[in-house]
Short mmCIF file of C-alpha atoms in Angstrom, two decimals:
data_model
loop_
_atom_site.label_atom_id
_atom_site.label_comp_id
_atom_site.label_asym_id
_atom_site.label_seq_id
_atom_site.Cartn_x
_atom_site.Cartn_y
_atom_site.Cartn_z
CA MET A 153 -20.46 23.90 54.00
CA LYS A 154 -18.30 26.68 55.42
CA ALA A 155 -16.80 24.32 57.97
CA PHE A 156 -15.99 21.83 55.22
CA VAL A 157 -14.30 24.45 53.08
CA SER A 158 -12.28 25.71 56.03
CA LEU A 159 -11.18 22.19 56.93
CA SER A 160 -10.25 21.45 53.32
CA LEU A 161 -8.18 24.60 53.12
CA ALA A 162 -6.46 23.82 56.41
CA VAL A 163 -5.54 20.31 55.28
CA ALA A 164 -4.32 21.56 51.93
CA PHE A 165 -2.30 24.30 53.59
CA ALA A 166 -0.69 21.85 56.01
CA ALA A 167 0.20 19.42 53.23
CA GLN A 168 1.96 22.14 51.28
CA ALA A 169 3.44 24.27 54.05
CA PHE A 170 4.71 21.72 56.54
CA PRO A 171 7.34 20.08 54.29
CA ALA A 172 8.84 23.45 53.50
CA LEU A 173 8.91 24.45 57.15
CA ALA A 174 10.43 21.17 58.21
CA SER A 175 13.29 21.62 55.77
CA THR A 176 14.08 25.13 57.02
CA PRO A 177 16.78 25.35 59.72
CA HIS A 178 15.50 26.65 63.06
CA HIS A 179 18.67 28.66 63.63
CA GLY A 180 18.98 30.52 60.36
CA GLY A 181 18.11 33.95 61.68
CA LYS A 182 16.43 36.42 59.34
CA THR A 183 17.08 34.30 56.26
CA ALA A 184 15.17 31.36 57.72
CA VAL A 185 12.32 33.59 58.88
CA ALA A 186 12.06 35.21 55.45
CA ALA A 187 12.06 31.80 53.75
CA LYS A 188 9.30 30.64 56.04
CA ALA A 189 7.22 33.71 55.33
CA LYS A 190 7.74 33.40 51.59
CA THR A 191 6.77 29.72 51.60
CA LYS A 192 3.73 30.41 53.73
CA SER A 193 2.61 33.29 51.50
CA ALA A 194 3.05 31.20 48.33
CA ALA A 195 1.03 28.37 49.82
CA LYS A 196 -1.76 30.76 50.80
CA ASP A 197 -1.82 32.27 47.30
CA LYS A 198 -2.00 28.81 45.74
CA ILE A 199 -4.86 27.75 48.00
CA LYS A 200 -6.71 31.01 47.36
CA ALA A 201 -6.37 30.54 43.61
CA LYS A 202 -7.71 26.98 43.83
CA ALA A 203 -10.66 28.12 45.94
CA GLN A 204 -11.50 30.91 43.48
CA ALA A 205 -11.30 28.48 40.55
CA ALA A 206 -13.61 26.03 42.30
CA ALA A 207 -16.10 28.80 43.10
CA ALA A 208 -16.07 29.91 39.47
CA ARG A 209 -17.08 26.50 38.14
CA PRO A 210 -20.77 26.44 37.21
CA GLY A 211 -22.98 24.16 39.26
CA ILE A 212 -25.39 21.70 37.71
CA ASP A 213 -28.41 23.46 36.26
CA TYR A 214 -31.50 21.60 37.44
CA ASP A 215 -33.96 24.32 36.41
CA GLY A 216 -33.16 24.81 32.73
CA GLU A 217 -34.37 27.66 30.56
CA ASP A 218 -37.42 28.48 28.51
CA ILE A 219 -36.32 28.48 24.88
CA GLY A 220 -39.77 27.97 23.40
CA LEU A 221 -39.69 24.20 22.91
CA ALA A 222 -43.45 24.27 22.40
CA GLN A 223 -42.90 26.13 19.13
CA TRP A 224 -40.46 23.63 17.65
CA GLN A 225 -41.95 21.78 14.70
CA ALA A 226 -40.60 18.44 15.98
CA VAL A 227 -42.42 18.99 19.27
CA ARG A 228 -45.67 19.88 17.51
CA ASP A 229 -45.38 16.78 15.31
CA PHE A 230 -44.83 14.70 18.45
CA GLU A 231 -47.99 16.16 19.98
CA ASP A 232 -49.96 15.20 16.88
CA GLU A 233 -48.67 11.62 17.05
CA ILE A 234 -49.48 10.96 20.70
CA ALA A 235 -52.79 12.81 20.53
CA ALA A 236 -53.89 10.36 17.85
CA ARG A 237 -52.30 7.33 19.50
CA ASP A 238 -53.05 7.89 23.18
CA GLY A 239 -56.18 10.02 23.27
CA PHE A 240 -54.64 13.17 24.71
CA THR A 241 -56.27 16.42 23.60
CA ARG A 242 -54.17 19.07 21.89
CA GLU A 243 -55.13 21.47 24.65
CA GLU A 244 -53.64 19.11 27.25
CA LEU A 245 -50.47 18.63 25.24
CA ASP A 246 -50.06 22.33 24.45
CA ALA A 247 -50.30 23.08 28.17
CA VAL A 248 -47.61 20.50 28.89
CA ALA A 249 -45.33 21.72 26.10
CA GLY A 250 -45.63 25.28 27.35
CA LYS A 251 -44.04 24.26 30.66
CA LEU A 252 -41.06 22.42 29.18
CA ARG A 253 -37.60 23.82 29.81
CA TYR A 254 -34.35 23.08 28.03
CA LEU A 255 -31.64 21.51 30.20
CA ASP A 256 -28.19 22.02 28.75
CA SER A 257 -26.77 20.20 31.78
CA ALA A 258 -28.56 17.01 30.65
CA VAL A 259 -27.10 17.40 27.15
CA GLN A 260 -23.60 17.75 28.58
CA LEU A 261 -24.00 14.81 30.96
CA VAL A 262 -25.08 12.33 28.28
CA LYS A 263 -22.05 13.09 26.13
CA PRO A 264 -19.44 10.29 26.19
CA ALA A 265 -16.59 10.82 28.61
CA PRO A 266 -13.28 11.70 26.91
CA PRO A 267 -10.74 8.90 26.60
CA GLY A 268 -8.96 8.48 29.89
CA LYS A 269 -7.49 5.84 32.09
CA PRO A 270 -7.96 2.15 31.24
CA LYS A 271 -10.93 0.39 32.82
CA ASN A 272 -10.25 -0.66 36.40
CA TRP A 273 -12.63 -3.04 38.10
CA GLN A 274 -11.06 -2.67 41.54
CA ALA A 275 -11.34 1.12 41.43
CA TYR A 276 -14.92 0.93 40.12
CA SER A 277 -16.10 -1.55 42.75
CA ALA A 278 -14.50 0.41 45.58
CA ARG A 279 -17.10 3.15 44.97
CA PHE A 280 -19.92 0.77 45.83
CA ILE A 281 -18.58 -1.85 48.23
CA GLU A 282 -17.69 0.48 51.07
CA PRO A 283 -18.83 0.85 54.70
CA ILE A 284 -21.37 3.66 54.29
CA ARG A 285 -23.27 1.91 51.50
CA VAL A 286 -23.03 -1.47 53.22
CA GLY A 287 -24.37 -0.01 56.47
CA ALA A 288 -27.24 1.66 54.62
CA GLY A 289 -27.94 -1.70 52.97
CA VAL A 290 -28.20 -3.46 56.32
CA ARG A 291 -30.69 -0.86 57.55
CA PHE A 292 -32.71 -1.11 54.32
CA TRP A 293 -32.80 -4.92 54.58
CA ASN A 294 -33.85 -4.84 58.23
CA GLU A 295 -36.57 -2.27 57.57
CA ASN A 296 -37.92 -4.15 54.54
CA ALA A 297 -37.24 -7.75 55.49
CA GLU A 298 -40.84 -8.85 54.90
CA ALA A 299 -41.05 -7.36 51.40
CA LEU A 300 -37.65 -8.77 50.45
CA ALA A 301 -38.58 -12.25 51.67
CA ARG A 302 -41.90 -12.05 49.83
CA ALA A 303 -40.18 -10.94 46.60
CA GLU A 304 -37.68 -13.79 46.90
CA SER A 305 -40.54 -16.25 47.36
CA THR A 306 -42.68 -14.77 44.57
CA TYR A 307 -40.04 -14.21 41.92
CA GLY A 308 -37.13 -16.40 42.97
CA VAL A 309 -34.68 -13.50 43.04
CA PRO A 310 -32.50 -13.56 46.17
CA ALA A 311 -32.98 -10.64 48.56
CA GLN A 312 -29.29 -9.81 48.40
CA VAL A 313 -29.45 -9.23 44.64
CA ILE A 314 -32.39 -6.84 45.01
CA VAL A 315 -30.58 -5.07 47.85
CA GLY A 316 -27.45 -4.88 45.69
CA ILE A 317 -29.27 -3.19 42.80
CA ILE A 318 -31.08 -0.59 44.89
CA GLY A 319 -27.87 0.13 46.78
CA VAL A 320 -25.79 0.63 43.65
CA GLU A 321 -28.49 2.73 42.00
CA THR A 322 -29.43 5.23 44.72
CA ILE A 323 -27.91 4.18 48.07
CA TYR A 324 -31.38 2.93 49.05
CA GLY A 325 -33.26 6.03 47.97
CA ARG A 326 -30.75 8.54 49.31
CA ASP A 327 -29.85 9.91 45.84
CA THR A 328 -32.65 9.51 43.32
CA GLY A 329 -31.86 12.61 41.25
CA ARG A 330 -32.96 16.23 41.20
CA PHE A 331 -33.79 16.78 37.53
CA ARG A 332 -37.38 17.36 36.46
CA ILE A 333 -37.96 14.30 34.28
CA MET A 334 -40.19 16.02 31.75
CA ASP A 335 -37.49 18.59 31.02
CA VAL A 336 -34.77 15.94 30.74
CA LEU A 337 -36.74 13.76 28.36
CA ALA A 338 -37.94 16.63 26.17
CA THR A 339 -34.42 18.05 25.93
CA LEU A 340 -32.89 14.70 24.94
CA ALA A 341 -35.80 13.80 22.66
CA PHE A 342 -35.46 16.95 20.57
CA ALA A 343 -31.93 18.25 21.22
CA TYR A 344 -29.78 15.19 21.77
CA PRO A 345 -26.11 16.03 21.07
CA GLU A 346 -24.32 14.98 17.89
CA ALA A 347 -23.43 11.28 18.05
CA PRO A 348 -23.40 8.27 15.71
CA ASN A 349 -26.57 6.98 17.40
CA GLN A 350 -28.26 10.36 17.71
CA LEU A 351 -31.44 9.40 15.83
CA ASP A 352 -31.91 6.22 17.84
CA ARG A 353 -31.38 8.07 21.11
CA LYS A 354 -33.84 10.78 20.15
CA ALA A 355 -36.44 8.13 19.33
CA PHE A 356 -35.78 6.41 22.65
CA PHE A 357 -36.31 9.60 24.65
CA ARG A 358 -39.44 10.50 22.66
CA ASP A 359 -40.85 7.11 23.66
CA GLU A 360 -39.92 7.78 27.28
CA LEU A 361 -41.53 11.23 27.16
CA GLU A 362 -44.73 9.64 25.89
CA SER A 363 -44.47 6.95 28.60
CA THR A 364 -44.14 9.65 31.26
CA LEU A 365 -47.40 11.24 30.14
CA LEU A 366 -49.12 7.85 30.09
CA LEU A 367 -47.75 6.99 33.53
CA ALA A 368 -48.87 10.31 34.98
CA ARG A 369 -52.37 9.82 33.58
CA LYS A 370 -52.53 6.23 34.85
CA GLU A 371 -51.38 7.11 38.37
CA GLY A 372 -53.20 10.44 38.55
CA ILE A 373 -50.09 12.54 39.16
CA ASP A 374 -48.62 15.72 37.71
CA PRO A 375 -45.93 14.63 35.22
CA PHE A 376 -43.86 17.65 36.24
CA SER A 377 -43.73 16.35 39.81
CA LEU A 378 -41.47 13.48 38.74
CA GLN A 379 -37.80 14.03 39.49
CA GLY A 380 -34.88 11.77 38.71
CA SER A 381 -31.55 11.36 36.96
CA PHE A 382 -30.04 13.35 34.08
CA ALA A 383 -31.16 10.50 31.78
CA GLY A 384 -34.74 10.37 33.05
CA ALA A 385 -34.62 7.45 35.52
CA VAL A 386 -37.00 7.60 38.49
CA GLY A 387 -37.14 6.43 42.08
CA MET A 388 -35.19 4.10 44.35
CA PRO A 389 -34.44 1.57 41.58
CA GLN A 390 -34.00 4.20 38.83
CA PHE A 391 -36.53 2.86 36.35
CA MET A 392 -37.16 4.71 33.11
CA PRO A 393 -40.84 5.68 32.80
CA GLY A 394 -41.44 3.06 30.11
CA ASN A 395 -40.07 0.36 32.40
CA ILE A 396 -42.32 1.53 35.22
CA LEU A 397 -45.28 0.94 32.91
CA LYS A 398 -43.98 -2.47 31.75
CA PHE A 399 -42.34 -3.90 34.85
CA GLY A 400 -43.48 -1.80 37.81
CA VAL A 401 -45.30 -3.69 40.55
CA ASP A 402 -47.71 -2.46 43.23
CA PHE A 403 -46.02 -4.68 45.80
CA ASP A 404 -47.45 -2.94 48.85
CA GLY A 405 -51.02 -3.31 47.55
CA ASP A 406 -52.07 0.32 47.94
CA GLY A 407 -53.37 0.59 44.39
CA VAL A 408 -50.53 2.65 42.90
CA ILE A 409 -47.01 1.93 41.71
CA ASP A 410 -44.77 4.39 43.53
CA LEU A 411 -41.04 3.78 43.08
CA ARG A 412 -40.20 7.09 44.70
CA ASN A 413 -41.71 6.53 48.14
CA SER A 414 -42.57 2.83 48.46
CA ALA A 415 -39.63 0.55 49.21
CA ALA A 416 -41.94 -2.44 48.74
CA ASP A 417 -42.90 -1.32 45.22
CA ALA A 418 -39.23 -0.79 44.39
CA ILE A 419 -38.33 -4.25 45.69
CA GLY A 420 -41.10 -6.03 43.80
CA SER A 421 -40.41 -4.09 40.62
CA VAL A 422 -36.69 -4.91 40.62
CA ALA A 423 -37.46 -8.60 41.09
CA ASN A 424 -40.08 -8.55 38.33
CA PHE A 425 -37.70 -6.75 35.95
CA LEU A 426 -35.01 -9.40 36.44
CA VAL A 427 -37.44 -12.27 35.90
CA GLN A 428 -38.75 -10.64 32.73
CA HIS A 429 -35.15 -10.36 31.51
CA GLY A 430 -34.09 -13.94 31.98
CA TRP A 431 -33.59 -14.58 35.70
CA GLU A 432 -33.86 -18.33 36.32
CA ARG A 433 -35.48 -18.94 39.69
CA ASP A 434 -34.50 -22.60 39.73
CA ASN A 435 -30.84 -21.76 39.19
CA THR A 436 -29.53 -21.43 42.74
CA ALA A 437 -25.82 -21.61 41.84
CA PRO A 438 -23.69 -18.45 42.21
CA ALA A 439 -24.33 -16.07 39.33
CA ALA A 440 -20.57 -15.81 38.67
CA VAL A 441 -17.54 -17.83 39.80
CA PRO A 442 -13.81 -17.01 39.42
CA ALA A 443 -12.06 -18.62 36.46
CA ASN A 444 -8.53 -19.29 35.29
CA VAL A 445 -7.66 -19.02 31.61
CA ALA A 446 -4.99 -20.97 29.73
CA PRO A 447 -1.87 -19.32 28.24
CA SER A 448 -2.92 -20.54 24.80
CA GLN A 449 -5.59 -17.80 24.75
CA ALA A 450 -8.04 -19.89 22.75
CA TRP A 451 -10.62 -18.58 25.22
CA GLN A 452 -10.41 -15.07 23.73
CA SER A 453 -12.91 -16.07 21.08
CA LEU A 454 -15.46 -16.46 23.90
CA LEU A 455 -15.22 -12.79 24.87
CA GLY A 456 -17.34 -10.09 23.29
CA GLY A 457 -20.24 -12.42 22.60
CA GLY A 458 -22.89 -10.06 23.93
CA LEU A 459 -24.74 -9.94 27.21
CA GLU A 460 -25.97 -13.50 27.31
CA ALA A 461 -24.95 -16.99 28.41
CA ARG A 462 -24.27 -19.05 25.31
CA TYR A 463 -21.53 -21.64 25.99
CA ARG A 464 -21.73 -25.14 27.40
CA PRO A 465 -19.29 -26.19 30.15
CA ASP A 466 -17.40 -28.44 27.69
CA GLU A 467 -16.97 -25.51 25.28
CA LEU A 468 -15.47 -23.39 28.06
CA ALA A 469 -13.13 -26.18 29.14
CA GLY A 470 -12.10 -26.85 25.54
CA ALA A 471 -11.08 -23.23 25.14
CA GLY A 472 -8.93 -23.33 28.27
CA VAL A 473 -11.32 -21.89 30.87
CA ALA A 474 -11.22 -23.63 34.25
CA VAL A 475 -13.20 -23.10 37.46
CA ALA A 476 -12.99 -24.71 40.86
CA GLY A 477 -15.40 -27.63 40.99
CA SER A 478 -17.76 -28.40 38.12
CA LEU A 479 -20.45 -26.50 36.26
CA PRO A 480 -23.90 -28.09 35.81
CA ASP A 481 -24.16 -29.44 32.27
CA ASN A 482 -27.76 -28.32 31.82
CA ARG A 483 -26.88 -24.60 31.91
CA LEU A 484 -25.23 -22.13 29.57
CA TYR A 485 -22.49 -19.71 30.59
CA GLY A 486 -20.43 -16.76 29.44
CA LEU A 487 -16.85 -15.68 30.02
CA VAL A 488 -16.58 -12.30 31.76
CA ASP A 489 -13.42 -10.20 31.80
CA LEU A 490 -12.95 -7.52 34.47
CA GLN A 491 -10.03 -5.31 33.51
CA ASN A 492 -7.88 -3.86 36.26
CA GLY A 493 -5.86 -1.17 34.54
CA ALA A 494 -2.18 -2.09 34.61
CA ASP A 495 -2.89 -5.05 36.90
CA PRO A 496 -3.99 -8.48 35.66
CA THR A 497 -7.52 -8.87 34.35
CA GLU A 498 -9.92 -10.98 36.41
CA TYR A 499 -11.91 -13.68 34.62
CA TRP A 500 -15.23 -15.10 35.75
CA VAL A 501 -17.68 -17.64 34.39
CA ALA A 502 -21.22 -16.27 34.62
CA ASN A 503 -24.60 -17.88 34.19
CA ALA A 504 -27.93 -16.53 32.89
CA ASN A 505 -28.70 -14.78 36.18
CA PHE A 506 -25.59 -12.64 35.91
CA PHE A 507 -26.58 -11.62 32.40
CA ALA A 508 -30.12 -10.80 33.58
CA ILE A 509 -28.53 -8.14 35.81
CA THR A 510 -26.68 -6.70 32.82
CA LYS A 511 -30.07 -5.95 31.25
CA TYR A 512 -30.57 -3.48 34.08
CA ASN A 513 -27.31 -1.76 33.15
CA ARG A 514 -25.30 -3.05 30.21
CA SER A 515 -22.01 -3.49 32.04
CA TYR A 516 -20.05 -6.38 33.51
CA PHE A 517 -18.71 -3.99 36.14
CA TYR A 518 -22.25 -3.02 37.12
CA ALA A 519 -23.52 -6.58 37.45
CA MET A 520 -20.51 -7.68 39.48
CA SER A 521 -20.84 -4.65 41.78
CA VAL A 522 -24.47 -5.59 42.41
CA LEU A 523 -23.44 -9.12 43.38
CA GLU A 524 -20.53 -7.98 45.54
CA LEU A 525 -22.54 -5.29 47.35
CA GLY A 526 -25.38 -7.72 47.99
CA ARG A 527 -22.97 -10.26 49.45
CA ALA A 528 -21.29 -7.62 51.62
CA VAL A 529 -24.64 -6.41 52.99
CA ARG A 530 -25.75 -9.96 53.75
CA SER A 531 -22.44 -10.68 55.48
CA ALA A 532 -22.66 -7.48 57.54
CA ARG A 533 -26.23 -8.26 58.47
CA ASP A 534 -25.11 -11.67 59.64
CA GLY A 535 -22.31 -10.06 61.64
CA GLY A 536 -19.41 -10.91 59.36
CA TYR A 537 -18.51 -7.73 57.45
#
């Protein structure tokens, strides 16, 4: 860390100091020397101020604080509900509640980002389709080739799509999150920030908190041992606890579903999730193909129709949407727009398999990044990236 800071300061200093020095005559005597010294001193002061400001910024709080959540009436009511519904004893639940800590960092992280720059697909995708992630994807594929081939055969989901999801989510298990899930879920279940959907979000996180306790009981683990994202997602594929219970697969056959340490379980669970959310195994066409749209803009009525394929090929063509080649008539499609800031928007025609990926994360950008990363990893593995 020290070496990194020193290098950063050196680069910053050079960027600021060198132009000033280059513009100073080498034969100006004392005036030139004084100017150089003044410029150099100002640059140092500026760098020092930036370093102090950076050091003063608070880091992410992963530990939280004890604010007595166990005494909140909403928490006690929750205990009553799940004790009656799930067979937990009040003693068990009181012991759990007594360990919960409030995470203000989770509250801050779930708040919507302030309005900023326009959406930019190219900038977004560049974060994921890059050499480090692609190289990690090749290693992951090589190390788990058997499980990926078995998942493709069992579920009909191509290996490259599974690899794309796990790569986008956690760089193949490299970054699965450092928050204690029980604290995250309890904080967001009972102290979710003000928002139009606050009640719905609180209900969602209460359900996930209950699911975490059920999962821990089912797998025989300490619920406080689970770590993950600031929103409560766990393991290599970043499943919420409820989704682990519903869609998790013991794909390595060891008797437990472990998305934190078993790549095979993560692979099988991702494939199962996609199938349960509409993946069509007999649809071997590309999930999305580039499209051109007519100047008439009749096609705009096809946008914003939700995360599903709902239009026949003739409906797309009639609205002025064209693709290279032809689309099978026995499938439905959707029109996808990928905005590029000030540059022209990209348009794609996507089938049901593309929209199955959006159920994993409700974003066109996300689904397209999964497809692009998967393709890049496959190409690199085949020697073409």
